[in-house]
Coordinates of C-alpha atoms and ligand atoms in Angstrom, one line a residue:
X1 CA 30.0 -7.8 -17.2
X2 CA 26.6 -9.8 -17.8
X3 CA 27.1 -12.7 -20.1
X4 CA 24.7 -14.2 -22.5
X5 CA 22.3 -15.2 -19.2
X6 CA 22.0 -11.7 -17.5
X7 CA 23.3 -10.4 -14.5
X8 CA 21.6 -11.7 -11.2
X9 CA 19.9 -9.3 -8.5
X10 CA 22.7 -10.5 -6.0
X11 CA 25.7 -9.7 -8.9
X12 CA 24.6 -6.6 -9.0
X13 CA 24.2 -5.5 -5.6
X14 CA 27.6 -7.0 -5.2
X15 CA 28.6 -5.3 -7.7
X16 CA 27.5 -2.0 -6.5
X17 CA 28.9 -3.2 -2.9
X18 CA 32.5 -3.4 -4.2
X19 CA 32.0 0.4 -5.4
X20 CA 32.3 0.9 -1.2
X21 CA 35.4 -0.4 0.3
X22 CA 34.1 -0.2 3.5
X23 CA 31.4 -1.8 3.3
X24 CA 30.8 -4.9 5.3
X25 CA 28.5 -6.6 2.8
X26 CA 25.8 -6.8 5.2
X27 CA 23.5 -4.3 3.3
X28 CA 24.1 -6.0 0.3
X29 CA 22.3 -9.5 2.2
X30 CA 20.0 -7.4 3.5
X31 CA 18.9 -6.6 0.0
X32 CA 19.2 -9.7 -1.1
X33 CA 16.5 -11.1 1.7
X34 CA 14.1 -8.6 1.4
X35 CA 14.1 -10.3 -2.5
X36 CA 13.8 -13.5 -1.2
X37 CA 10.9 -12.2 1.1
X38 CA 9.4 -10.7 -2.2
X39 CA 9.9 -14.0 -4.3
X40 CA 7.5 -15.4 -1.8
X41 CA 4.7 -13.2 -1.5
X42 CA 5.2 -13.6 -5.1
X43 CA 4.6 -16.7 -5.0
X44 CA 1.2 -16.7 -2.9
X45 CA -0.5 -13.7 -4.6
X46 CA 0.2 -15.4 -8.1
X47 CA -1.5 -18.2 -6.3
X48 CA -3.8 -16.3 -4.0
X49 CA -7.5 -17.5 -6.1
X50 CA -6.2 -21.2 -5.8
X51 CA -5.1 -21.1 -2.2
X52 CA -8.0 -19.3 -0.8
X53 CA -6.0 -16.5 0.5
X54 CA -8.5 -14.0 -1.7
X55 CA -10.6 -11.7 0.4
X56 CA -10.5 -9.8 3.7
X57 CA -9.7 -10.9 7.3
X58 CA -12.2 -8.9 8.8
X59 CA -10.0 -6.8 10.9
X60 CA -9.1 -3.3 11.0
X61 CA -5.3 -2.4 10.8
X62 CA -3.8 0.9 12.8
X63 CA -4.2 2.9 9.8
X64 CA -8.6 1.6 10.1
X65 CA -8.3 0.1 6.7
X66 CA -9.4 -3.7 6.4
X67 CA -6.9 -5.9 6.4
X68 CA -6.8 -8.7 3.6
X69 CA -5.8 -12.0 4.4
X70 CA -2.8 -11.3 1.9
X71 CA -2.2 -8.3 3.8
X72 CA -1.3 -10.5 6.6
X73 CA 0.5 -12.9 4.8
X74 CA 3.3 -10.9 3.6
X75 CA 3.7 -9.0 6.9
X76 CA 4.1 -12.6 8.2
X77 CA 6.6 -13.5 5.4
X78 CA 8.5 -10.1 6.2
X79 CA 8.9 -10.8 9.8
X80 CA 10.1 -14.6 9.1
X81 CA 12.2 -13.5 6.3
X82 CA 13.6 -10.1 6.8
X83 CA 13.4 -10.4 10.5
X84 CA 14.9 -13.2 11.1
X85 CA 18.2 -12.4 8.9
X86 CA 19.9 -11.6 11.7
X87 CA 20.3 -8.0 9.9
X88 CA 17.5 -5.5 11.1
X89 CA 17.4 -4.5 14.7
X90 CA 14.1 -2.9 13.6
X91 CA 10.8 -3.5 11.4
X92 CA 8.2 -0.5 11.1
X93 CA 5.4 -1.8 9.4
X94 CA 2.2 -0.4 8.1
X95 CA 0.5 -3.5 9.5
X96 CA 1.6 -2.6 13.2
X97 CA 1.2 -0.3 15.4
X98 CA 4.3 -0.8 17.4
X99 CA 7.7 -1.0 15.9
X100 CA 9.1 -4.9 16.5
X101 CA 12.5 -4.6 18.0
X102 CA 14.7 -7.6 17.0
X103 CA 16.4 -9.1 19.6
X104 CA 19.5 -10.5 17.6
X105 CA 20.2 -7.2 16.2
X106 CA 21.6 -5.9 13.1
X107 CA 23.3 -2.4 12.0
X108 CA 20.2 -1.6 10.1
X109 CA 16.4 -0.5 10.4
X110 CA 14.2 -0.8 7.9
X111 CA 10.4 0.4 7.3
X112 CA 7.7 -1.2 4.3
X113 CA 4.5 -1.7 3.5
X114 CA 4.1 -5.0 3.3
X115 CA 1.4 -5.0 1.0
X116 CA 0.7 -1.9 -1.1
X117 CA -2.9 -1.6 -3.5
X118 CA -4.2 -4.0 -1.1
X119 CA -8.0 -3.1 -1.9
X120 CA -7.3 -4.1 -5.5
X121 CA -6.1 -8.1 -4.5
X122 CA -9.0 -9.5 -5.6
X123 CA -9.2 -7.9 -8.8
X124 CA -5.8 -9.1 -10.1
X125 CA -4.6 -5.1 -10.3
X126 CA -0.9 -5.4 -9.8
X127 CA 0.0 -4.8 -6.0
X128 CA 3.7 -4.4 -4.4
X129 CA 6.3 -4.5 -1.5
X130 CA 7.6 -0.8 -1.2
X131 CA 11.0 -0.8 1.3
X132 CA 13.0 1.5 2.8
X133 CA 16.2 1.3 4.5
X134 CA 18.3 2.7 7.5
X135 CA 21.2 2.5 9.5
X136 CA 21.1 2.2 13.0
X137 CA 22.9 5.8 14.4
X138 CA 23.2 5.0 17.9
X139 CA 25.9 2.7 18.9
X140 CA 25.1 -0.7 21.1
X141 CA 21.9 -2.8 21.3
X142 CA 19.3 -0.6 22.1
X143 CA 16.9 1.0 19.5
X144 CA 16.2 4.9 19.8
X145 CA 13.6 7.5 18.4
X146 CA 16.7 8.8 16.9
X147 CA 17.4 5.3 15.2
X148 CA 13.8 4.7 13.5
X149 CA 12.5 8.6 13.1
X150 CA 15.0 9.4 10.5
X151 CA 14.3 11.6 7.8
X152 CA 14.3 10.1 4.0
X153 CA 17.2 11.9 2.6
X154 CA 19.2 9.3 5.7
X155 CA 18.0 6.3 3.5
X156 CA 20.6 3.9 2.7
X157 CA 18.7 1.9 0.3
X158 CA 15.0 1.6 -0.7
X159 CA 12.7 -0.4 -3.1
X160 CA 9.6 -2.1 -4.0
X161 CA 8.7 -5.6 -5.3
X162 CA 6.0 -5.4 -8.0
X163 CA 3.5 -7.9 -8.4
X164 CA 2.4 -7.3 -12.0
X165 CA 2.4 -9.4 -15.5
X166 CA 5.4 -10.2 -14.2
X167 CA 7.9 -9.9 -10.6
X168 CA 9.8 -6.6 -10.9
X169 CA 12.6 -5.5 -8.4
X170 CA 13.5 -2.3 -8.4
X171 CA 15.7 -0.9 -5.7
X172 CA 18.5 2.2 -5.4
X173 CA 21.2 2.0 -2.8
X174 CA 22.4 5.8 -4.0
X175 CA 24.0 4.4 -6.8
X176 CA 20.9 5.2 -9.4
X177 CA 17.8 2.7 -10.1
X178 CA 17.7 -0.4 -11.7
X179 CA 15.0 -3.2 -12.4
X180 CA 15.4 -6.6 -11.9
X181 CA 12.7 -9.4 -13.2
X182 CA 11.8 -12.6 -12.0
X183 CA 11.9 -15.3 -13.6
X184 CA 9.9 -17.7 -11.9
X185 CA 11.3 -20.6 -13.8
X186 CA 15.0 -20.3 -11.6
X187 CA 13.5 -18.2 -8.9
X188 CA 16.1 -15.5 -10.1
X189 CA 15.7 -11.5 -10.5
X190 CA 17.8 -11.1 -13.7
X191 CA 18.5 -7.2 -14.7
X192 CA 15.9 -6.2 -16.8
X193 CA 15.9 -2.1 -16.5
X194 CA 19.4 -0.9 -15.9
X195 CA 19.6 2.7 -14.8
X196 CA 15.9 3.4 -15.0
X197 CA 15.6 7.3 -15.5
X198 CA 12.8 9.7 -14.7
X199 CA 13.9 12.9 -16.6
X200 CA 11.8 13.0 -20.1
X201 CA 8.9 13.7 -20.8
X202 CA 5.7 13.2 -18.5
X203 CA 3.3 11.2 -19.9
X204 CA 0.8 9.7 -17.7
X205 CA -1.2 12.2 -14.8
X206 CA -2.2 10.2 -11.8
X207 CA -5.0 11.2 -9.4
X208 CA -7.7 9.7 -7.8
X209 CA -10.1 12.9 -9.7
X210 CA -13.2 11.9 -7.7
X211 CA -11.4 13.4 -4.7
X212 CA -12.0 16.7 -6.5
X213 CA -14.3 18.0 -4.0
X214 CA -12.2 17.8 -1.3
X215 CA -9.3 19.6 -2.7
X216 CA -7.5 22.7 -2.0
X217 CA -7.5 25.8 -4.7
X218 CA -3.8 24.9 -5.8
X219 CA -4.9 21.3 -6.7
X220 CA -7.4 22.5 -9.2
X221 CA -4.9 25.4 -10.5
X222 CA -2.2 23.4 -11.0
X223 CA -4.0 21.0 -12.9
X224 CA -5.4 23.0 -15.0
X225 CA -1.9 24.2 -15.3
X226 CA -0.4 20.8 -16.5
X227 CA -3.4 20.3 -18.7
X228 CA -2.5 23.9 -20.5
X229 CA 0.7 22.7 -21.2
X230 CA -0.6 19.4 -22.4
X231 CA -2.8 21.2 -24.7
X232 CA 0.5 23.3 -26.4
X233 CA 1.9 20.0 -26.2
X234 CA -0.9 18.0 -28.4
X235 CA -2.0 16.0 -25.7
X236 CA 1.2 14.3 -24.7
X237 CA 0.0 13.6 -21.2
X238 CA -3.0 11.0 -20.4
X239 CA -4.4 10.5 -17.1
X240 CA -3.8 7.1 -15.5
X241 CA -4.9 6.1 -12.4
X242 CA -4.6 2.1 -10.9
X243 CA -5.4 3.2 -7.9
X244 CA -2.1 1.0 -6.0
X245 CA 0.6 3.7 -5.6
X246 CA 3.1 1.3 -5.7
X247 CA 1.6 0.2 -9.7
X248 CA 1.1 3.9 -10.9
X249 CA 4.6 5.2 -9.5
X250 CA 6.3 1.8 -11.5
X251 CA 4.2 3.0 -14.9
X252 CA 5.3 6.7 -14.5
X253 CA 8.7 5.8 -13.9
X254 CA 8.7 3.2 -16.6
X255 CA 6.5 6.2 -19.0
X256 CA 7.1 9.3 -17.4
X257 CA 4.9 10.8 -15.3
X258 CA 3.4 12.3 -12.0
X259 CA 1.4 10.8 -9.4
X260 CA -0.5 12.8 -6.8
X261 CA -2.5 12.0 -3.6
X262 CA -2.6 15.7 -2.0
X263 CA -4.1 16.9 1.2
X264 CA -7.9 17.1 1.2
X265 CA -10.7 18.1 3.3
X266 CA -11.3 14.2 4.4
X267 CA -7.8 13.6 4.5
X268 CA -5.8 16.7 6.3
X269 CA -3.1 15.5 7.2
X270 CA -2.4 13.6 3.6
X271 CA -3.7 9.9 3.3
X272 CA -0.5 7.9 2.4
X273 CA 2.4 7.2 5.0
X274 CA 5.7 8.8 5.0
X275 CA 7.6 6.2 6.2
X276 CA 5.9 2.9 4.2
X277 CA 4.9 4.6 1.6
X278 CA 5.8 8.4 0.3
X279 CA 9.8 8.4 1.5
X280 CA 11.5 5.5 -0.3
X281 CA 9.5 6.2 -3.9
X282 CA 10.8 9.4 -3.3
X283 CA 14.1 8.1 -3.0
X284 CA 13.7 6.1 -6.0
X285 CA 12.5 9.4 -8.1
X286 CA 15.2 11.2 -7.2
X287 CA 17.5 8.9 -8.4
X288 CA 16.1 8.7 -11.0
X289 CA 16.1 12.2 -11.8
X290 CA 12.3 13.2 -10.5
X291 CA 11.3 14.6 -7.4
X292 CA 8.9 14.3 -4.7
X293 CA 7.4 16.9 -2.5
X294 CA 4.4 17.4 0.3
X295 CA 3.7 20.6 -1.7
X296 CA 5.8 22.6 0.2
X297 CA 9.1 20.6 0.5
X298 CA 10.9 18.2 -0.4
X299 CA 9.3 14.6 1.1
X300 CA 13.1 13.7 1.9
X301 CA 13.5 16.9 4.4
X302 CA 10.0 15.7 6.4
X303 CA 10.9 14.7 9.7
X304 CA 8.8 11.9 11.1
X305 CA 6.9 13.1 13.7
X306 CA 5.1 9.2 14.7
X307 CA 5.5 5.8 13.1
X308 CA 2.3 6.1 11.0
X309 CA 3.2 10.2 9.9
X310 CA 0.8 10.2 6.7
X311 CA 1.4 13.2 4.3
X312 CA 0.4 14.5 1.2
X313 CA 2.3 13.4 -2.0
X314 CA 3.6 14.8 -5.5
X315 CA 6.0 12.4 -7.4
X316 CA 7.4 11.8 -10.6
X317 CA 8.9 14.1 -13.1
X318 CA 10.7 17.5 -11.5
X319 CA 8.7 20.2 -13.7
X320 CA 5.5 19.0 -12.8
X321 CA 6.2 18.4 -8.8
X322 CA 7.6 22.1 -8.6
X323 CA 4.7 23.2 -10.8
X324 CA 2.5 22.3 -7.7
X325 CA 5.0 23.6 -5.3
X326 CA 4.7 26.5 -7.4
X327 CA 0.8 26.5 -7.0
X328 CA 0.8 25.9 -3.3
X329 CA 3.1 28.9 -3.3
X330 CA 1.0 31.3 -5.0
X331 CA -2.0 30.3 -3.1
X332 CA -0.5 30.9 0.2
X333 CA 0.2 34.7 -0.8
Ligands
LIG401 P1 -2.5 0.1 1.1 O1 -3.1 -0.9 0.2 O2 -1.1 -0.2 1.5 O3 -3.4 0.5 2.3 O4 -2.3 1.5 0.3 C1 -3.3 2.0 -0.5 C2 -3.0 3.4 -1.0 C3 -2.3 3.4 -2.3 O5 -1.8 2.2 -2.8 C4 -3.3 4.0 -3.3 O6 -2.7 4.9 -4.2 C5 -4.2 4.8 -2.4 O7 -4.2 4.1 -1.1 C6 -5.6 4.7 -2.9 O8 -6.4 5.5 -2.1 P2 -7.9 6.0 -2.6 O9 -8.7 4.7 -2.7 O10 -8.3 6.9 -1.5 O11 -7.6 6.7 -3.9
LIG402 MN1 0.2 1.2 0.9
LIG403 MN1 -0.4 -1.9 2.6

């Protein structure tokens, strides 16, 4: 039980650990690095201004968005950190094209976006580490397609750091959500949001709107769905959109609410990544008692067709998610 001083990100994921017999403890320091790893890019982006890390690098990533310098820094910080743990036999990054294969080893993959909202660094918006988790299925040293393609619902654990007013971690390991906050002052994540659930009301509608013209039919008819029901409702539901998936998923789950980046015209194939990016916050939601979907299914049942599969994306609370389905449904009669 916490005392008077709050229960520590490691407790807790002990804690949880000891629910599993079996388990070796090594996901649970897993975990506990990829915090460490967050308390430092933590660390450099509260700093970024003063240390001259603001601004782009001037280079292009695999995904042919610029790359900030902070970009790179917390890929670096991964790698050192995460990497080197002696945990992962596998990092797939949004940074690199190739996944880094880790010659010590580990029993466990995991994939993350290093650095998500980059484009909003050097206006102080709140930006974040999104994280997901895997075990490795095939047995010995070598890495397989079957060990890194793996479809979300195989997630063992996933989570984001959020760089905001303050240092939020908020992970699941299948054991529900819960949100830990840094204080800066012990270089601790102390439990902040136990049990964070998704399943009242939705009050906050995400979408970049001045992607309009690129939409498919169902976007605009579900919309104008949501914003019926808003209108029986008395305007319960407000649109707000930061723009740094990782910042507007944390408000919706904190509020209530639905974020979408669909398919469009420019962006066919969907324009965030399944594997960085879409699959663990769908994790998260559903543990949280939302849901994510492409439109069609369920982002957990997508299977990963290449490192950098981008899709489309509906997350946050259930009714509005299958709402869309629902739209995409009707318009595909
Ligand atoms: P990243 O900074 O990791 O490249 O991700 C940016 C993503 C996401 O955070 C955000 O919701 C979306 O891109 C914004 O895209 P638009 O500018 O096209 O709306
Ligand atoms: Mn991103
Ligand atoms: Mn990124």
């Amino acid at each position: 039980m916490p005392g008077t001083h709050g229960l520590t990100l490691t407790a807790h994921i002990r804690n949880t650990q000891s629910l599993h017999p079996e388990a070796r403890g090594e996901l649970s320091a897993l975990l506990t690095q990829v915090g460490v790893a967050g308390k430092m890019i933590s660390s450099k982006v509260n700093m970024a201004g003063l240390l001259g890390v603001l601004g782009s690098t001037g280079k292009i990533n695999v995904q042919g968005e610029i790359v900030q310098k902070l970009d790179e820094m917390a890929e670096d910080v991964m790698q050192d950190i995460v990497g080197g743990s002696g945990l992962v036999c596998a990092m797939l990054s949004e940074e690199r094209k190739d996944i880094l294969e880790i010659e010590t080893g580990g029993r466990y993959v995991i994939a993350y976006d290093p650095l998500d909202g980059s484009s909003n660094i050097d206006a102080n918006v709140s930006i974040g580490t999104i994280f997901s988790i895997f075990r490795k299925l095939s047995p010995g040293t070598e890495v397989t397609r079957a060990d890194t393609m793996q479809k979300g619902c195989e997630q063992v654990a996933a989570g984001y750091i959020l760089y905001g007013s303050s240092t939020v971690f908020v992970y699941t390991a299948g054991e529900g959500v819960h949100g830990f906050t840094l204080d800066p002052s012990v270089g601790e994540y102390i439990l902040s949001h136990p049990d964070i659930r998704l399943d009242g009301k939705c009050k906050c509608f995400s979408i970049n709107q001045c992607n309009a013209p690129y939409w498919d039919a169902w976007v605009h008819d579900w919309i104008a769905r949501v914003m019926e029901r808003n209108d029986a409702d008395k305007r319960r539901i407000s649109g707000r959109h930061i723009g740094s998936l990782v910042a507007d998923f944390h408000r919706n789950l904190i509020y209530g609410g639905v974020f979408a980046y669909p398919t469009d015209a420019r962006s066919p194939k969907g324009k965030l990544r399944l594997m960085y990016e879409a699959s663990p916050l769908a994790f998260i939601a559903e543990q949280a008692g939302g849901y994510a979907s492409d439109g069609r299914i369920s982002i957990l049942d997508l299977e990963p067709e290449e490192l950098h599969h981008r899709t489309g994306l509906i997350i946050g609370n259930r009714p509005e998610v299958e709402l869309a389905e629902d739209c995409v449904g009707r318009a595909s009669i």
